[in-house]
């Protein structure tokens, strides 16, 4: 329906929200407070797992794993449809061999199908320790959480 004097389209009844249905004090403000708490907690967790450098990789000590950790993070986001202009995705593919990418995919997209033998056997050629594997799992799950949170925020806009 168009109001000729105002020159804008009036939304259909299914797109409308009636003020009586939504009380900002009861629903809107608490929702914003919850989102802020989730954002702060998420930022803390993301920072903790993405910036923690174990300084060893496959039994080698004093190794900077920041590029590998970032590659895991960006690959998870890529799986969930989030892309960054500043990321060199060919480097991500280079740093994450097919077996590692498959493990990241299963952990991020199908965690219910992840079995103990898959966890124990992935990337055994690199010799990742159990602690390193757990660290990567935490990075994968936090990246997945952030991707989900980004889509939730997008849905609210």
PDB file of N, CA, C and O in Angstrom, residues 3-41:
ATOM      1  N   UNK A   3       1.124   5.420   0.320  1.00  0.00           N
ATOM      2  CA  UNK A   3       0.497   6.682   0.734  1.00  0.00           C
ATOM      3  C   UNK A   3       1.026   7.754  -0.213  1.00  0.00           C
ATOM      4  O   UNK A   3       2.206   8.104  -0.150  1.00  0.00           O
ATOM      5  N   UNK A   4       0.193   8.287  -1.126  1.00  0.00           N
ATOM      6  CA  UNK A   4       0.685   9.224  -2.136  1.00  0.00           C
ATOM      7  C   UNK A   4       1.247  10.521  -1.552  1.00  0.00           C
ATOM      8  O   UNK A   4       2.132  11.130  -2.131  1.00  0.00           O
ATOM      9  N   UNK A   5       0.766  10.944  -0.405  1.00  0.00           N
ATOM     10  CA  UNK A   5       1.270  12.180   0.191  1.00  0.00           C
ATOM     11  C   UNK A   5       2.660  11.993   0.800  1.00  0.00           C
ATOM     12  O   UNK A   5       3.468  12.900   0.788  1.00  0.00           O
ATOM     13  N   UNK A   6       2.940  10.829   1.344  1.00  0.00           N
ATOM     14  CA  UNK A   6       4.207  10.600   2.027  1.00  0.00           C
ATOM     15  C   UNK A   6       5.253   9.979   1.106  1.00  0.00           C
ATOM     16  O   UNK A   6       6.424   9.996   1.415  1.00  0.00           O
ATOM     17  N   UNK A   7       4.829   9.414   0.000  1.00  0.00           N
ATOM     18  CA  UNK A   7       5.701   8.802  -0.988  1.00  0.00           C
ATOM     19  C   UNK A   7       6.616   7.719  -0.405  1.00  0.00           C
ATOM     20  O   UNK A   7       7.814   7.705  -0.623  1.00  0.00           O
ATOM     21  N   UNK A   8       6.067   6.842   0.387  1.00  0.00           N
ATOM     22  CA  UNK A   8       6.793   5.682   0.876  1.00  0.00           C
ATOM     23  C   UNK A   8       5.845   4.507   0.944  1.00  0.00           C
ATOM     24  O   UNK A   8       4.628   4.683   0.966  1.00  0.00           O
ATOM     25  N   UNK A   9       6.403   3.313   0.970  1.00  0.00           N
ATOM     26  CA  UNK A   9       5.562   2.122   1.042  1.00  0.00           C
ATOM     27  C   UNK A   9       5.267   1.790   2.494  1.00  0.00           C
ATOM     28  O   UNK A   9       6.152   1.805   3.344  1.00  0.00           O
ATOM     29  N   UNK A  10       4.010   1.501   2.754  1.00  0.00           N
ATOM     30  CA  UNK A  10       3.605   1.062   4.083  1.00  0.00           C
ATOM     31  C   UNK A  10       3.707  -0.461   4.085  1.00  0.00           C
ATOM     32  O   UNK A  10       3.239  -1.123   3.169  1.00  0.00           O
ATOM     33  N   UNK A  11       4.345  -1.005   5.109  1.00  0.00           N
ATOM     34  CA  UNK A  11       4.552  -2.453   5.134  1.00  0.00           C
ATOM     35  C   UNK A  11       3.227  -3.179   5.281  1.00  0.00           C
ATOM     36  O   UNK A  11       2.249  -2.645   5.792  1.00  0.00           O
ATOM     37  N   UNK A  12       3.224  -4.416   4.833  1.00  0.00           N
ATOM     38  CA  UNK A  12       2.026  -5.228   4.977  1.00  0.00           C
ATOM     39  C   UNK A  12       1.838  -5.588   6.440  1.00  0.00           C
ATOM     40  O   UNK A  12       2.746  -5.464   7.258  1.00  0.00           O
ATOM     41  N   UNK A  13       0.670  -6.063   6.793  1.00  0.00           N
ATOM     42  CA  UNK A  13       0.362  -6.348   8.198  1.00  0.00           C
ATOM     43  C   UNK A  13       1.273  -7.421   8.779  1.00  0.00           C
ATOM     44  O   UNK A  13       1.552  -7.422   9.962  1.00  0.00           O
ATOM     45  N   UNK A  14       1.765  -8.332   7.955  1.00  0.00           N
ATOM     46  CA  UNK A  14       2.641  -9.375   8.485  1.00  0.00           C
ATOM     47  C   UNK A  14       4.025  -8.845   8.865  1.00  0.00           C
ATOM     48  O   UNK A  14       4.741  -9.460   9.634  1.00  0.00           O
ATOM     49  N   UNK A  15       4.424  -7.667   8.342  1.00  0.00           N
ATOM     50  CA  UNK A  15       5.718  -7.078   8.652  1.00  0.00           C
ATOM     51  C   UNK A  15       5.656  -6.106   9.816  1.00  0.00           C
ATOM     52  O   UNK A  15       6.670  -5.560  10.211  1.00  0.00           O
ATOM     53  N   UNK A  16       4.481  -5.860  10.339  1.00  0.00           N
ATOM     54  CA  UNK A  16       4.311  -4.853  11.374  1.00  0.00           C
ATOM     55  C   UNK A  16       4.555  -5.429  12.766  1.00  0.00           C
ATOM     56  O   UNK A  16       4.319  -6.596  13.035  1.00  0.00           O
ATOM     57  N   UNK A  17       5.012  -4.568  13.645  1.00  0.00           N
ATOM     58  CA  UNK A  17       5.108  -4.879  15.069  1.00  0.00           C
ATOM     59  C   UNK A  17       4.230  -3.864  15.784  1.00  0.00           C
ATOM     60  O   UNK A  17       4.370  -2.655  15.582  1.00  0.00           O
ATOM     61  N   UNK A  18       3.344  -4.344  16.592  1.00  0.00           N
ATOM     62  CA  UNK A  18       2.489  -3.456  17.358  1.00  0.00           C
ATOM     63  C   UNK A  18       3.142  -3.182  18.700  1.00  0.00           C
ATOM     64  O   UNK A  18       3.673  -4.085  19.351  1.00  0.00           O
ATOM     65  N   UNK A  19       3.119  -1.925  19.098  1.00  0.00           N
ATOM     66  CA  UNK A  19       3.759  -1.499  20.329  1.00  0.00           C
ATOM     67  C   UNK A  19       3.332  -2.299  21.548  1.00  0.00           C
ATOM     68  O   UNK A  19       4.108  -2.520  22.468  1.00  0.00           O
ATOM     69  N   UNK A  20       2.077  -2.755  21.556  1.00  0.00           N
ATOM     70  CA  UNK A  20       1.576  -3.536  22.683  1.00  0.00           C
ATOM     71  C   UNK A  20       2.224  -4.921  22.754  1.00  0.00           C
ATOM     72  O   UNK A  20       2.243  -5.566  23.796  1.00  0.00           O
ATOM     73  N   UNK A  21       2.734  -5.399  21.622  1.00  0.00           N
ATOM     74  CA  UNK A  21       3.353  -6.730  21.567  1.00  0.00           C
ATOM     75  C   UNK A  21       4.801  -6.713  22.056  1.00  0.00           C
ATOM     76  O   UNK A  21       5.344  -7.739  22.421  1.00  0.00           O
ATOM     77  N   UNK A  22       5.432  -5.560  22.025  1.00  0.00           N
ATOM     78  CA  UNK A  22       6.845  -5.464  22.364  1.00  0.00           C
ATOM     79  C   UNK A  22       7.056  -4.354  23.378  1.00  0.00           C
ATOM     80  O   UNK A  22       6.850  -3.190  23.086  1.00  0.00           O
ATOM     81  N   UNK A  23       7.440  -4.751  24.560  1.00  0.00           N
ATOM     82  CA  UNK A  23       7.742  -3.786  25.609  1.00  0.00           C
ATOM     83  C   UNK A  23       9.261  -3.701  25.711  1.00  0.00           C
ATOM     84  O   UNK A  23       9.924  -4.652  26.118  1.00  0.00           O
ATOM     85  N   UNK A  24       9.809  -2.554  25.324  1.00  0.00           N
ATOM     86  CA  UNK A  24      11.256  -2.395  25.297  1.00  0.00           C
ATOM     87  C   UNK A  24      11.875  -2.675  26.666  1.00  0.00           C
ATOM     88  O   UNK A  24      12.895  -3.335  26.775  1.00  0.00           O
ATOM     89  N   UNK A  25      11.246  -2.189  27.731  1.00  0.00           N
ATOM     90  CA  UNK A  25      11.804  -2.378  29.070  1.00  0.00           C
ATOM     91  C   UNK A  25      11.855  -3.851  29.471  1.00  0.00           C
ATOM     92  O   UNK A  25      12.754  -4.275  30.185  1.00  0.00           O
ATOM     93  N   UNK A  26      10.888  -4.625  29.024  1.00  0.00           N
ATOM     94  CA  UNK A  26      10.840  -6.041  29.401  1.00  0.00           C
ATOM     95  C   UNK A  26      11.595  -6.948  28.435  1.00  0.00           C
ATOM     96  O   UNK A  26      12.123  -7.978  28.833  1.00  0.00           O
ATOM     97  N   UNK A  27      11.622  -6.582  27.151  1.00  0.00           N
ATOM     98  CA  UNK A  27      12.206  -7.479  26.152  1.00  0.00           C
ATOM     99  C   UNK A  27      13.441  -6.902  25.459  1.00  0.00           C
ATOM    100  O   UNK A  27      14.448  -7.590  25.329  1.00  0.00           O
ATOM    101  N   UNK A  28      13.382  -5.681  25.018  1.00  0.00           N
ATOM    102  CA  UNK A  28      14.467  -5.105  24.224  1.00  0.00           C
ATOM    103  C   UNK A  28      15.724  -4.837  25.014  1.00  0.00           C
ATOM    104  O   UNK A  28      16.818  -5.294  24.652  1.00  0.00           O
ATOM    105  N   UNK A  29      15.583  -4.113  26.113  1.00  0.00           N
ATOM    106  CA  UNK A  29      16.754  -3.757  26.908  1.00  0.00           C
ATOM    107  C   UNK A  29      17.454  -4.988  27.489  1.00  0.00           C
ATOM    108  O   UNK A  29      18.679  -5.106  27.374  1.00  0.00           O
ATOM    109  N   UNK A  30      16.724  -5.938  28.094  1.00  0.00           N
ATOM    110  CA  UNK A  30      17.412  -7.148  28.595  1.00  0.00           C
ATOM    111  C   UNK A  30      18.124  -7.925  27.487  1.00  0.00           C
ATOM    112  O   UNK A  30      19.205  -8.469  27.706  1.00  0.00           O
ATOM    113  N   UNK A  31      17.529  -7.951  26.300  1.00  0.00           N
ATOM    114  CA  UNK A  31      18.168  -8.644  25.173  1.00  0.00           C
ATOM    115  C   UNK A  31      19.494  -7.975  24.829  1.00  0.00           C
ATOM    116  O   UNK A  31      20.503  -8.645  24.609  1.00  0.00           O
ATOM    117  N   UNK A  32      19.507  -6.651  24.810  1.00  0.00           N
ATOM    118  CA  UNK A  32      20.750  -5.925  24.522  1.00  0.00           C
ATOM    119  C   UNK A  32      21.798  -6.186  25.594  1.00  0.00           C
ATOM    120  O   UNK A  32      22.981  -6.348  25.295  1.00  0.00           O
ATOM    121  N   UNK A  33      21.378  -6.231  26.854  1.00  0.00           N
ATOM    122  CA  UNK A  33      22.311  -6.512  27.948  1.00  0.00           C
ATOM    123  C   UNK A  33      22.906  -7.909  27.799  1.00  0.00           C
ATOM    124  O   UNK A  33      24.101  -8.104  27.995  1.00  0.00           O
ATOM    125  N   UNK A  34      22.072  -8.876  27.437  1.00  0.00           N
ATOM    126  CA  UNK A  34      22.560 -10.248  27.245  1.00  0.00           C
ATOM    127  C   UNK A  34      23.555 -10.293  26.100  1.00  0.00           C
ATOM    128  O   UNK A  34      24.612 -10.914  26.198  1.00  0.00           O
ATOM    129  N   UNK A  35      23.241  -9.603  25.000  1.00  0.00           N
ATOM    130  CA  UNK A  35      24.146  -9.581  23.853  1.00  0.00           C
ATOM    131  C   UNK A  35      25.486  -8.959  24.222  1.00  0.00           C
ATOM    132  O   UNK A  35      26.533  -9.425  23.780  1.00  0.00           O
ATOM    133  N   UNK A  36      25.471  -7.909  25.042  1.00  0.00           N
ATOM    134  CA  UNK A  36      26.730  -7.291  25.470  1.00  0.00           C
ATOM    135  C   UNK A  36      27.547  -8.254  26.323  1.00  0.00           C
ATOM    136  O   UNK A  36      28.764  -8.354  26.172  1.00  0.00           O
ATOM    137  N   UNK A  37      26.885  -8.989  27.219  1.00  0.00           N
ATOM    138  CA  UNK A  37      27.595  -9.961  28.052  1.00  0.00           C
ATOM    139  C   UNK A  37      28.190 -11.065  27.196  1.00  0.00           C
ATOM    140  O   UNK A  37      29.328 -11.472  27.393  1.00  0.00           O
ATOM    141  N   UNK A  38      27.407 -11.551  26.237  1.00  0.00           N
ATOM    142  CA  UNK A  38      27.901 -12.596  25.345  1.00  0.00           C
ATOM    143  C   UNK A  38      29.073 -12.068  24.532  1.00  0.00           C
ATOM    144  O   UNK A  38      30.075 -12.759  24.343  1.00  0.00           O
ATOM    145  N   UNK A  39      28.975 -10.830  24.064  1.00  0.00           N
ATOM    146  CA  UNK A  39      30.061 -10.232  23.275  1.00  0.00           C
ATOM    147  C   UNK A  39      31.345 -10.148  24.082  1.00  0.00           C
ATOM    148  O   UNK A  39      32.412 -10.507  23.600  1.00  0.00           O
ATOM    149  N   UNK A  40      31.249  -9.654  25.321  1.00  0.00           N
ATOM    150  CA  UNK A  40      32.441  -9.544  26.162  1.00  0.00           C
ATOM    151  C   UNK A  40      33.048 -10.904  26.461  1.00  0.00           C
ATOM    152  O   UNK A  40      34.260 -11.097  26.372  1.00  0.00           O
ATOM    153  N   UNK A  41      32.192 -11.862  26.805  1.00  0.00           N
ATOM    154  CA  UNK A  41      32.687 -13.212  27.102  1.00  0.00           C
ATOM    155  C   UNK A  41      33.327 -13.826  25.853  1.00  0.00           C
ATOM    156  O   UNK A  41      34.399 -14.417  25.920  1.00  0.00           O
TER     157      UNK A  41
END
